[in-house]
Amino acid sequence: MRSAQADPSAPLLIKPDGIETYGDIARRAAGFAHTLSGLGKPGDRVAILAENTETYVAEYYGAAGAGWIAVPLNTSLHADALAFMLRDAGARVLVHEKRFSKVADQALTSGPGSLPVETVIADRSRFGGRALSIAEAFSEDHPSMGSPVAA
């Protein structure tokens, strides 16, 4: 994210509905890093089940900013395969887009053996553990978290 420091107004992503600058993504990544820092420690894994969007980019860089290991997941995985990936990666946190709620919920409840996931970050989840919304996860002043971390 050195480019964000050099020229935060430079375009990073060009979308049909506008432009995301390096600064925009860096701010969102810092908020996500801040949230992850309150959920674990550097070296922990966050599994990301998302399309290739600006949110995914911010999650990926936010994980790096917090010292976490991002585990990108294939969006076409079925519940059993997703459960295997979460277990195999040792993912402490799963973040997913709303459209993947059904498969994520199935993976979290039907996979054989226990899963390491303690927190789910999603717009909708029936996860029995800690759950945060996407908006909460990107907030730099999340009430249950410590000091912000720079991405």
PDB file of N, CA and C in Angstrom, residues 15-100:
ATOM      1  N   LYS A  15     -14.352   0.906 -11.804  1.00  0.00           N
ATOM      2  CA  LYS A  15     -15.565   0.095 -11.802  1.00  0.00           C
ATOM      3  C   LYS A  15     -16.600   0.745 -12.714  1.00  0.00           C
ATOM      4  N   PRO A  16     -17.635   0.015 -13.080  1.00  0.00           N
ATOM      5  CA  PRO A  16     -18.682   0.605 -13.919  1.00  0.00           C
ATOM      6  C   PRO A  16     -19.340   1.829 -13.276  1.00  0.00           C
ATOM      7  N   ASP A  17     -19.399   1.841 -11.938  1.00  0.00           N
ATOM      8  CA  ASP A  17     -20.065   2.949 -11.254  1.00  0.00           C
ATOM      9  C   ASP A  17     -19.100   3.963 -10.643  1.00  0.00           C
ATOM     10  N   GLY A  18     -17.827   3.909 -10.983  1.00  0.00           N
ATOM     11  CA  GLY A  18     -16.894   4.902 -10.463  1.00  0.00           C
ATOM     12  C   GLY A  18     -15.495   4.357 -10.267  1.00  0.00           C
ATOM     13  N   ILE A  19     -14.716   5.120  -9.530  1.00  0.00           N
ATOM     14  CA  ILE A  19     -13.306   4.797  -9.307  1.00  0.00           C
ATOM     15  C   ILE A  19     -13.058   4.667  -7.811  1.00  0.00           C
ATOM     16  N   GLU A  20     -12.268   3.680  -7.445  1.00  0.00           N
ATOM     17  CA  GLU A  20     -11.779   3.538  -6.074  1.00  0.00           C
ATOM     18  C   GLU A  20     -10.311   3.944  -6.095  1.00  0.00           C
ATOM     19  N   THR A  21      -9.946   4.881  -5.240  1.00  0.00           N
ATOM     20  CA  THR A  21      -8.565   5.340  -5.195  1.00  0.00           C
ATOM     21  C   THR A  21      -7.752   4.487  -4.216  1.00  0.00           C
ATOM     22  N   TYR A  22      -6.440   4.646  -4.295  1.00  0.00           N
ATOM     23  CA  TYR A  22      -5.563   3.973  -3.338  1.00  0.00           C
ATOM     24  C   TYR A  22      -5.941   4.369  -1.914  1.00  0.00           C
ATOM     25  N   GLY A  23      -6.256   5.639  -1.720  1.00  0.00           N
ATOM     26  CA  GLY A  23      -6.635   6.114  -0.390  1.00  0.00           C
ATOM     27  C   GLY A  23      -7.925   5.486   0.107  1.00  0.00           C
ATOM     28  N   ASP A  24      -8.920   5.343  -0.791  1.00  0.00           N
ATOM     29  CA  ASP A  24     -10.191   4.710  -0.418  1.00  0.00           C
ATOM     30  C   ASP A  24      -9.953   3.291   0.097  1.00  0.00           C
ATOM     31  N   ILE A  25      -9.212   2.526  -0.674  1.00  0.00           N
ATOM     32  CA  ILE A  25      -8.954   1.127  -0.311  1.00  0.00           C
ATOM     33  C   ILE A  25      -8.085   1.053   0.942  1.00  0.00           C
ATOM     34  N   ALA A  26      -7.103   1.933   1.059  1.00  0.00           N
ATOM     35  CA  ALA A  26      -6.231   1.928   2.244  1.00  0.00           C
ATOM     36  C   ALA A  26      -7.030   2.202   3.515  1.00  0.00           C
ATOM     37  N   ARG A  27      -7.991   3.129   3.457  1.00  0.00           N
ATOM     38  CA  ARG A  27      -8.826   3.423   4.631  1.00  0.00           C
ATOM     39  C   ARG A  27      -9.669   2.205   5.010  1.00  0.00           C
ATOM     40  N   ARG A  28     -10.269   1.572   4.012  1.00  0.00           N
ATOM     41  CA  ARG A  28     -11.091   0.389   4.290  1.00  0.00           C
ATOM     42  C   ARG A  28     -10.215  -0.757   4.809  1.00  0.00           C
ATOM     43  N   ALA A  29      -9.042  -0.924   4.221  1.00  0.00           N
ATOM     44  CA  ALA A  29      -8.124  -1.978   4.665  1.00  0.00           C
ATOM     45  C   ALA A  29      -7.692  -1.738   6.110  1.00  0.00           C
ATOM     46  N   ALA A  30      -7.441  -0.484   6.469  1.00  0.00           N
ATOM     47  CA  ALA A  30      -7.048  -0.160   7.845  1.00  0.00           C
ATOM     48  C   ALA A  30      -8.169  -0.494   8.822  1.00  0.00           C
ATOM     49  N   GLY A  31      -9.407  -0.208   8.441  1.00  0.00           N
ATOM     50  CA  GLY A  31     -10.543  -0.556   9.292  1.00  0.00           C
ATOM     51  C   GLY A  31     -10.662  -2.060   9.484  1.00  0.00           C
ATOM     52  N   PHE A  32     -10.466  -2.807   8.404  1.00  0.00           N
ATOM     53  CA  PHE A  32     -10.548  -4.266   8.481  1.00  0.00           C
ATOM     54  C   PHE A  32      -9.394  -4.822   9.313  1.00  0.00           C
ATOM     55  N   ALA A  33      -8.198  -4.272   9.137  1.00  0.00           N
ATOM     56  CA  ALA A  33      -7.037  -4.691   9.931  1.00  0.00           C
ATOM     57  C   ALA A  33      -7.292  -4.445  11.411  1.00  0.00           C
ATOM     58  N   HIS A  34      -7.889  -3.316  11.706  1.00  0.00           N
ATOM     59  CA  HIS A  34      -8.223  -2.957  13.085  1.00  0.00           C
ATOM     60  C   HIS A  34      -9.161  -4.000  13.696  1.00  0.00           C
ATOM     61  N   THR A  35     -10.171  -4.395  12.941  1.00  0.00           N
ATOM     62  CA  THR A  35     -11.110  -5.403  13.423  1.00  0.00           C
ATOM     63  C   THR A  35     -10.410  -6.741  13.646  1.00  0.00           C
ATOM     64  N   LEU A  36      -9.615  -7.182  12.675  1.00  0.00           N
ATOM     65  CA  LEU A  36      -8.913  -8.458  12.825  1.00  0.00           C
ATOM     66  C   LEU A  36      -7.986  -8.441  14.035  1.00  0.00           C
ATOM     67  N   SER A  37      -7.344  -7.305  14.289  1.00  0.00           N
ATOM     68  CA  SER A  37      -6.433  -7.199  15.431  1.00  0.00           C
ATOM     69  C   SER A  37      -7.156  -7.447  16.747  1.00  0.00           C
ATOM     70  N   GLY A  38      -8.444  -7.124  16.785  1.00  0.00           N
ATOM     71  CA  GLY A  38      -9.234  -7.376  17.985  1.00  0.00           C
ATOM     72  C   GLY A  38      -9.763  -8.799  18.074  1.00  0.00           C
ATOM     73  N   LEU A  39      -9.582  -9.574  17.021  1.00  0.00           N
ATOM     74  CA  LEU A  39     -10.125 -10.933  16.980  1.00  0.00           C
ATOM     75  C   LEU A  39      -9.066 -12.021  17.102  1.00  0.00           C
ATOM     76  N   GLY A  40      -7.806 -11.630  17.068  1.00  0.00           N
ATOM     77  CA  GLY A  40      -6.748 -12.635  17.129  1.00  0.00           C
ATOM     78  C   GLY A  40      -5.385 -11.993  17.113  1.00  0.00           C
ATOM     79  N   LYS A  41      -4.425 -12.728  16.576  1.00  0.00           N
ATOM     80  CA  LYS A  41      -3.039 -12.252  16.592  1.00  0.00           C
ATOM     81  C   LYS A  41      -2.405 -12.441  15.213  1.00  0.00           C
ATOM     82  N   PRO A  42      -1.290 -11.742  14.963  1.00  0.00           N
ATOM     83  CA  PRO A  42      -0.587 -11.944  13.696  1.00  0.00           C
ATOM     84  C   PRO A  42      -0.280 -13.430  13.483  1.00  0.00           C
ATOM     85  N   GLY A  43      -0.444 -13.858  12.242  1.00  0.00           N
ATOM     86  CA  GLY A  43      -0.243 -15.257  11.897  1.00  0.00           C
ATOM     87  C   GLY A  43      -1.532 -16.052  11.836  1.00  0.00           C
ATOM     88  N   ASP A  44      -2.612 -15.513  12.442  1.00  0.00           N
ATOM     89  CA  ASP A  44      -3.909 -16.173  12.326  1.00  0.00           C
ATOM     90  C   ASP A  44      -4.383 -16.076  10.884  1.00  0.00           C
ATOM     91  N   ARG A  45      -5.348 -16.908  10.538  1.00  0.00           N
ATOM     92  CA  ARG A  45      -5.844 -16.955   9.161  1.00  0.00           C
ATOM     93  C   ARG A  45      -7.277 -16.453   9.067  1.00  0.00           C
ATOM     94  N   VAL A  46      -7.522 -15.661   8.024  1.00  0.00           N
ATOM     95  CA  VAL A  46      -8.873 -15.199   7.704  1.00  0.00           C
ATOM     96  C   VAL A  46      -9.220 -15.727   6.317  1.00  0.00           C
ATOM     97  N   ALA A  47     -10.288 -16.514   6.243  1.00  0.00           N
ATOM     98  CA  ALA A  47     -10.750 -17.063   4.970  1.00  0.00           C
ATOM     99  C   ALA A  47     -11.693 -16.049   4.327  1.00  0.00           C
ATOM    100  N   ILE A  48     -11.485 -15.786   3.046  1.00  0.00           N
ATOM    101  CA  ILE A  48     -12.278 -14.788   2.328  1.00  0.00           C
ATOM    102  C   ILE A  48     -13.034 -15.477   1.198  1.00  0.00           C
ATOM    103  N   LEU A  49     -14.366 -15.463   1.310  1.00  0.00           N
ATOM    104  CA  LEU A  49     -15.239 -16.038   0.289  1.00  0.00           C
ATOM    105  C   LEU A  49     -15.982 -14.875  -0.354  1.00  0.00           C
ATOM    106  N   ALA A  50     -15.403 -14.352  -1.436  1.00  0.00           N
ATOM    107  CA  ALA A  50     -15.943 -13.137  -2.048  1.00  0.00           C
ATOM    108  C   ALA A  50     -15.579 -13.064  -3.521  1.00  0.00           C
ATOM    109  N   GLU A  51     -16.399 -12.326  -4.250  1.00  0.00           N
ATOM    110  CA  GLU A  51     -16.101 -12.038  -5.650  1.00  0.00           C
ATOM    111  C   GLU A  51     -14.925 -11.065  -5.710  1.00  0.00           C
ATOM    112  N   ASN A  52     -14.381 -10.876  -6.885  1.00  0.00           N
ATOM    113  CA  ASN A  52     -13.254  -9.972  -7.097  1.00  0.00           C
ATOM    114  C   ASN A  52     -13.767  -8.529  -7.154  1.00  0.00           C
ATOM    115  N   THR A  53     -13.906  -7.908  -5.980  1.00  0.00           N
ATOM    116  CA  THR A  53     -14.440  -6.548  -5.857  1.00  0.00           C
ATOM    117  C   THR A  53     -13.501  -5.695  -5.018  1.00  0.00           C
ATOM    118  N   GLU A  54     -13.853  -4.418  -4.874  1.00  0.00           N
ATOM    119  CA  GLU A  54     -13.051  -3.531  -4.032  1.00  0.00           C
ATOM    120  C   GLU A  54     -13.078  -3.983  -2.574  1.00  0.00           C
ATOM    121  N   THR A  55     -14.168  -4.597  -2.137  1.00  0.00           N
ATOM    122  CA  THR A  55     -14.239  -5.104  -0.769  1.00  0.00           C
ATOM    123  C   THR A  55     -13.235  -6.233  -0.571  1.00  0.00           C
ATOM    124  N   TYR A  56     -13.142  -7.120  -1.541  1.00  0.00           N
ATOM    125  CA  TYR A  56     -12.165  -8.208  -1.477  1.00  0.00           C
ATOM    126  C   TYR A  56     -10.745  -7.643  -1.378  1.00  0.00           C
ATOM    127  N   VAL A  57     -10.434  -6.641  -2.188  1.00  0.00           N
ATOM    128  CA  VAL A  57      -9.097  -6.037  -2.173  1.00  0.00           C
ATOM    129  C   VAL A  57      -8.806  -5.458  -0.787  1.00  0.00           C
ATOM    130  N   ALA A  58      -9.781  -4.756  -0.204  1.00  0.00           N
ATOM    131  CA  ALA A  58      -9.595  -4.172   1.125  1.00  0.00           C
ATOM    132  C   ALA A  58      -9.437  -5.259   2.188  1.00  0.00           C
ATOM    133  N   GLU A  59     -10.185  -6.346   2.066  1.00  0.00           N
ATOM    134  CA  GLU A  59     -10.051  -7.453   3.023  1.00  0.00           C
ATOM    135  C   GLU A  59      -8.667  -8.085   2.926  1.00  0.00           C
ATOM    136  N   TYR A  60      -8.210  -8.296   1.718  1.00  0.00           N
ATOM    137  CA  TYR A  60      -6.903  -8.920   1.505  1.00  0.00           C
ATOM    138  C   TYR A  60      -5.783  -8.051   2.093  1.00  0.00           C
ATOM    139  N   TYR A  61      -5.788  -6.762   1.753  1.00  0.00           N
ATOM    140  CA  TYR A  61      -4.748  -5.871   2.272  1.00  0.00           C
ATOM    141  C   TYR A  61      -4.928  -5.598   3.761  1.00  0.00           C
ATOM    142  N   GLY A  62      -6.163  -5.602   4.230  1.00  0.00           N
ATOM    143  CA  GLY A  62      -6.406  -5.440   5.659  1.00  0.00           C
ATOM    144  C   GLY A  62      -5.832  -6.600   6.452  1.00  0.00           C
ATOM    145  N   ALA A  63      -5.995  -7.806   5.926  1.00  0.00           N
ATOM    146  CA  ALA A  63      -5.418  -8.985   6.587  1.00  0.00           C
ATOM    147  C   ALA A  63      -3.901  -8.836   6.684  1.00  0.00           C
ATOM    148  N   ALA A  64      -3.287  -8.443   5.589  1.00  0.00           N
ATOM    149  CA  ALA A  64      -1.830  -8.248   5.590  1.00  0.00           C
ATOM    150  C   ALA A  64      -1.430  -7.161   6.579  1.00  0.00           C
ATOM    151  N   GLY A  65      -2.206  -6.083   6.635  1.00  0.00           N
ATOM    152  CA  GLY A  65      -1.905  -4.981   7.549  1.00  0.00           C
ATOM    153  C   GLY A  65      -1.968  -5.395   9.010  1.00  0.00           C
ATOM    154  N   ALA A  66      -2.804  -6.380   9.318  1.00  0.00           N
ATOM    155  CA  ALA A  66      -2.926  -6.873  10.691  1.00  0.00           C
ATOM    156  C   ALA A  66      -1.942  -8.007  10.974  1.00  0.00           C
ATOM    157  N   GLY A  67      -1.187  -8.407   9.944  1.00  0.00           N
ATOM    158  CA  GLY A  67      -0.256  -9.515  10.105  1.00  0.00           C
ATOM    159  C   GLY A  67      -0.928 -10.877   9.993  1.00  0.00           C
ATOM    160  N   TRP A  68      -2.174 -10.890   9.527  1.00  0.00           N
ATOM    161  CA  TRP A  68      -2.911 -12.135   9.346  1.00  0.00           C
ATOM    162  C   TRP A  68      -2.599 -12.719   7.976  1.00  0.00           C
ATOM    163  N   ILE A  69      -2.905 -13.980   7.805  1.00  0.00           N
ATOM    164  CA  ILE A  69      -2.737 -14.652   6.520  1.00  0.00           C
ATOM    165  C   ILE A  69      -4.104 -14.747   5.856  1.00  0.00           C
ATOM    166  N   ALA A  70      -4.232 -14.130   4.683  1.00  0.00           N
ATOM    167  CA  ALA A  70      -5.484 -14.192   3.925  1.00  0.00           C
ATOM    168  C   ALA A  70      -5.555 -15.527   3.196  1.00  0.00           C
ATOM    169  N   VAL A  71      -6.698 -16.176   3.285  1.00  0.00           N
ATOM    170  CA  VAL A  71      -6.935 -17.446   2.602  1.00  0.00           C
ATOM    171  C   VAL A  71      -8.079 -17.225   1.610  1.00  0.00           C
ATOM    172  N   PRO A  72      -7.749 -16.879   0.360  1.00  0.00           N
ATOM    173  CA  PRO A  72      -8.812 -16.688  -0.632  1.00  0.00           C
ATOM    174  C   PRO A  72      -9.467 -18.032  -0.950  1.00  0.00           C
ATOM    175  N   LEU A  73     -10.798 -18.041  -0.992  1.00  0.00           N
ATOM    176  CA  LEU A  73     -11.536 -19.270  -1.263  1.00  0.00           C
ATOM    177  C   LEU A  73     -12.220 -19.202  -2.622  1.00  0.00           C
ATOM    178  N   ASN A  74     -12.295 -20.336  -3.274  1.00  0.00           N
ATOM    179  CA  ASN A  74     -12.979 -20.449  -4.553  1.00  0.00           C
ATOM    180  C   ASN A  74     -14.476 -20.251  -4.325  1.00  0.00           C
ATOM    181  N   THR A  75     -15.082 -19.329  -5.049  1.00  0.00           N
ATOM    182  CA  THR A  75     -16.494 -19.011  -4.844  1.00  0.00           C
ATOM    183  C   THR A  75     -17.437 -20.094  -5.360  1.00  0.00           C
ATOM    184  N   SER A  76     -16.924 -21.112  -6.025  1.00  0.00           N
ATOM    185  CA  SER A  76     -17.798 -22.184  -6.510  1.00  0.00           C
ATOM    186  C   SER A  76     -17.744 -23.427  -5.615  1.00  0.00           C
ATOM    187  N   LEU A  77     -17.119 -23.315  -4.453  1.00  0.00           N
ATOM    188  CA  LEU A  77     -17.035 -24.455  -3.542  1.00  0.00           C
ATOM    189  C   LEU A  77     -18.411 -24.839  -3.003  1.00  0.00           C
ATOM    190  N   HIS A  78     -18.623 -26.137  -2.835  1.00  0.00           N
ATOM    191  CA  HIS A  78     -19.817 -26.645  -2.166  1.00  0.00           C
ATOM    192  C   HIS A  78     -19.524 -26.680  -0.668  1.00  0.00           C
ATOM    193  N   ALA A  79     -20.550 -26.856   0.146  1.00  0.00           N
ATOM    194  CA  ALA A  79     -20.408 -26.779   1.599  1.00  0.00           C
ATOM    195  C   ALA A  79     -19.350 -27.731   2.158  1.00  0.00           C
ATOM    196  N   ASP A  80     -19.346 -28.983   1.713  1.00  0.00           N
ATOM    197  CA  ASP A  80     -18.365 -29.942   2.244  1.00  0.00           C
ATOM    198  C   ASP A  80     -16.938 -29.533   1.897  1.00  0.00           C
ATOM    199  N   ALA A  81     -16.741 -29.059   0.664  1.00  0.00           N
ATOM    200  CA  ALA A  81     -15.406 -28.612   0.247  1.00  0.00           C
ATOM    201  C   ALA A  81     -15.001 -27.357   1.009  1.00  0.00           C
ATOM    202  N   LEU A  82     -15.949 -26.455   1.233  1.00  0.00           N
ATOM    203  CA  LEU A  82     -15.665 -25.237   1.993  1.00  0.00           C
ATOM    204  C   LEU A  82     -15.286 -25.596   3.429  1.00  0.00           C
ATOM    205  N   ALA A  83     -16.022 -26.515   4.038  1.00  0.00           N
ATOM    206  CA  ALA A  83     -15.692 -26.949   5.402  1.00  0.00           C
ATOM    207  C   ALA A  83     -14.287 -27.541   5.450  1.00  0.00           C
ATOM    208  N   PHE A  84     -13.933 -28.350   4.454  1.00  0.00           N
ATOM    209  CA  PHE A  84     -12.591 -28.927   4.392  1.00  0.00           C
ATOM    210  C   PHE A  84     -11.543 -27.823   4.304  1.00  0.00           C
ATOM    211  N   MET A  85     -11.763 -26.838   3.432  1.00  0.00           N
ATOM    212  CA  MET A  85     -10.793 -25.746   3.254  1.00  0.00           C
ATOM    213  C   MET A  85     -10.625 -24.947   4.548  1.00  0.00           C
ATOM    214  N   LEU A  86     -11.725 -24.650   5.225  1.00  0.00           N
ATOM    215  CA  LEU A  86     -11.656 -23.891   6.479  1.00  0.00           C
ATOM    216  C   LEU A  86     -10.859 -24.661   7.528  1.00  0.00           C
ATOM    217  N   ARG A  87     -11.120 -25.944   7.614  1.00  0.00           N
ATOM    218  CA  ARG A  87     -10.411 -26.791   8.581  1.00  0.00           C
ATOM    219  C   ARG A  87      -8.938 -26.918   8.208  1.00  0.00           C
ATOM    220  N   ASP A  88      -8.671 -27.204   6.944  1.00  0.00           N
ATOM    221  CA  ASP A  88      -7.305 -27.414   6.474  1.00  0.00           C
ATOM    222  C   ASP A  88      -6.451 -26.158   6.640  1.00  0.00           C
ATOM    223  N   ALA A  89      -7.052 -24.995   6.396  1.00  0.00           N
ATOM    224  CA  ALA A  89      -6.322 -23.728   6.515  1.00  0.00           C
ATOM    225  C   ALA A  89      -6.196 -23.274   7.963  1.00  0.00           C
ATOM    226  N   GLY A  90      -7.031 -23.801   8.840  1.00  0.00           N
ATOM    227  CA  GLY A  90      -7.029 -23.340  10.225  1.00  0.00           C
ATOM    228  C   GLY A  90      -7.575 -21.929  10.351  1.00  0.00           C
ATOM    229  N   ALA A  91      -8.570 -21.603   9.517  1.00  0.00           N
ATOM    230  CA  ALA A  91      -9.122 -20.241   9.499  1.00  0.00           C
ATOM    231  C   ALA A  91      -9.848 -19.916  10.796  1.00  0.00           C
ATOM    232  N   ARG A  92      -9.413 -18.865  11.445  1.00  0.00           N
ATOM    233  CA  ARG A  92     -10.044 -18.408  12.682  1.00  0.00           C
ATOM    234  C   ARG A  92     -11.263 -17.539  12.385  1.00  0.00           C
ATOM    235  N   VAL A  93     -11.208 -16.835  11.261  1.00  0.00           N
ATOM    236  CA  VAL A  93     -12.295 -15.943  10.844  1.00  0.00           C
ATOM    237  C   VAL A  93     -12.687 -16.301   9.417  1.00  0.00           C
ATOM    238  N   LEU A  94     -13.987 -16.280   9.151  1.00  0.00           N
ATOM    239  CA  LEU A  94     -14.510 -16.417   7.793  1.00  0.00           C
ATOM    240  C   LEU A  94     -15.259 -15.138   7.469  1.00  0.00           C
ATOM    241  N   VAL A  95     -14.889 -14.503   6.370  1.00  0.00           N
ATOM    242  CA  VAL A  95     -15.632 -13.338   5.891  1.00  0.00           C
ATOM    243  C   VAL A  95     -16.221 -13.722   4.540  1.00  0.00           C
ATOM    244  N   HIS A  96     -17.512 -13.424   4.372  1.00  0.00           N
ATOM    245  CA  HIS A  96     -18.147 -13.776   3.098  1.00  0.00           C
ATOM    246  C   HIS A  96     -19.217 -12.763   2.726  1.00  0.00           C
ATOM    247  N   GLU A  97     -19.462 -12.688   1.423  1.00  0.00           N
ATOM    248  CA  GLU A  97     -20.513 -11.821   0.909  1.00  0.00           C
ATOM    249  C   GLU A  97     -21.868 -12.475   1.154  1.00  0.00           C
ATOM    250  N   LYS A  98     -22.904 -11.654   1.136  1.00  0.00           N
ATOM    251  CA  LYS A  98     -24.262 -12.117   1.402  1.00  0.00           C
ATOM    252  C   LYS A  98     -24.664 -13.272   0.492  1.00  0.00           C
ATOM    253  N   ARG A  99     -24.272 -13.210  -0.766  1.00  0.00           N
ATOM    254  CA  ARG A  99     -24.698 -14.248  -1.717  1.00  0.00           C
ATOM    255  C   ARG A  99     -24.134 -15.625  -1.386  1.00  0.00           C
ATOM    256  N   PHE A 100     -23.133 -15.692  -0.512  1.00  0.00           N
ATOM    257  CA  PHE A 100     -22.548 -16.973  -0.122  1.00  0.00           C
ATOM    258  C   PHE A 100     -23.014 -17.432   1.262  1.00  0.00           C
TER     259      PHE A 100
END
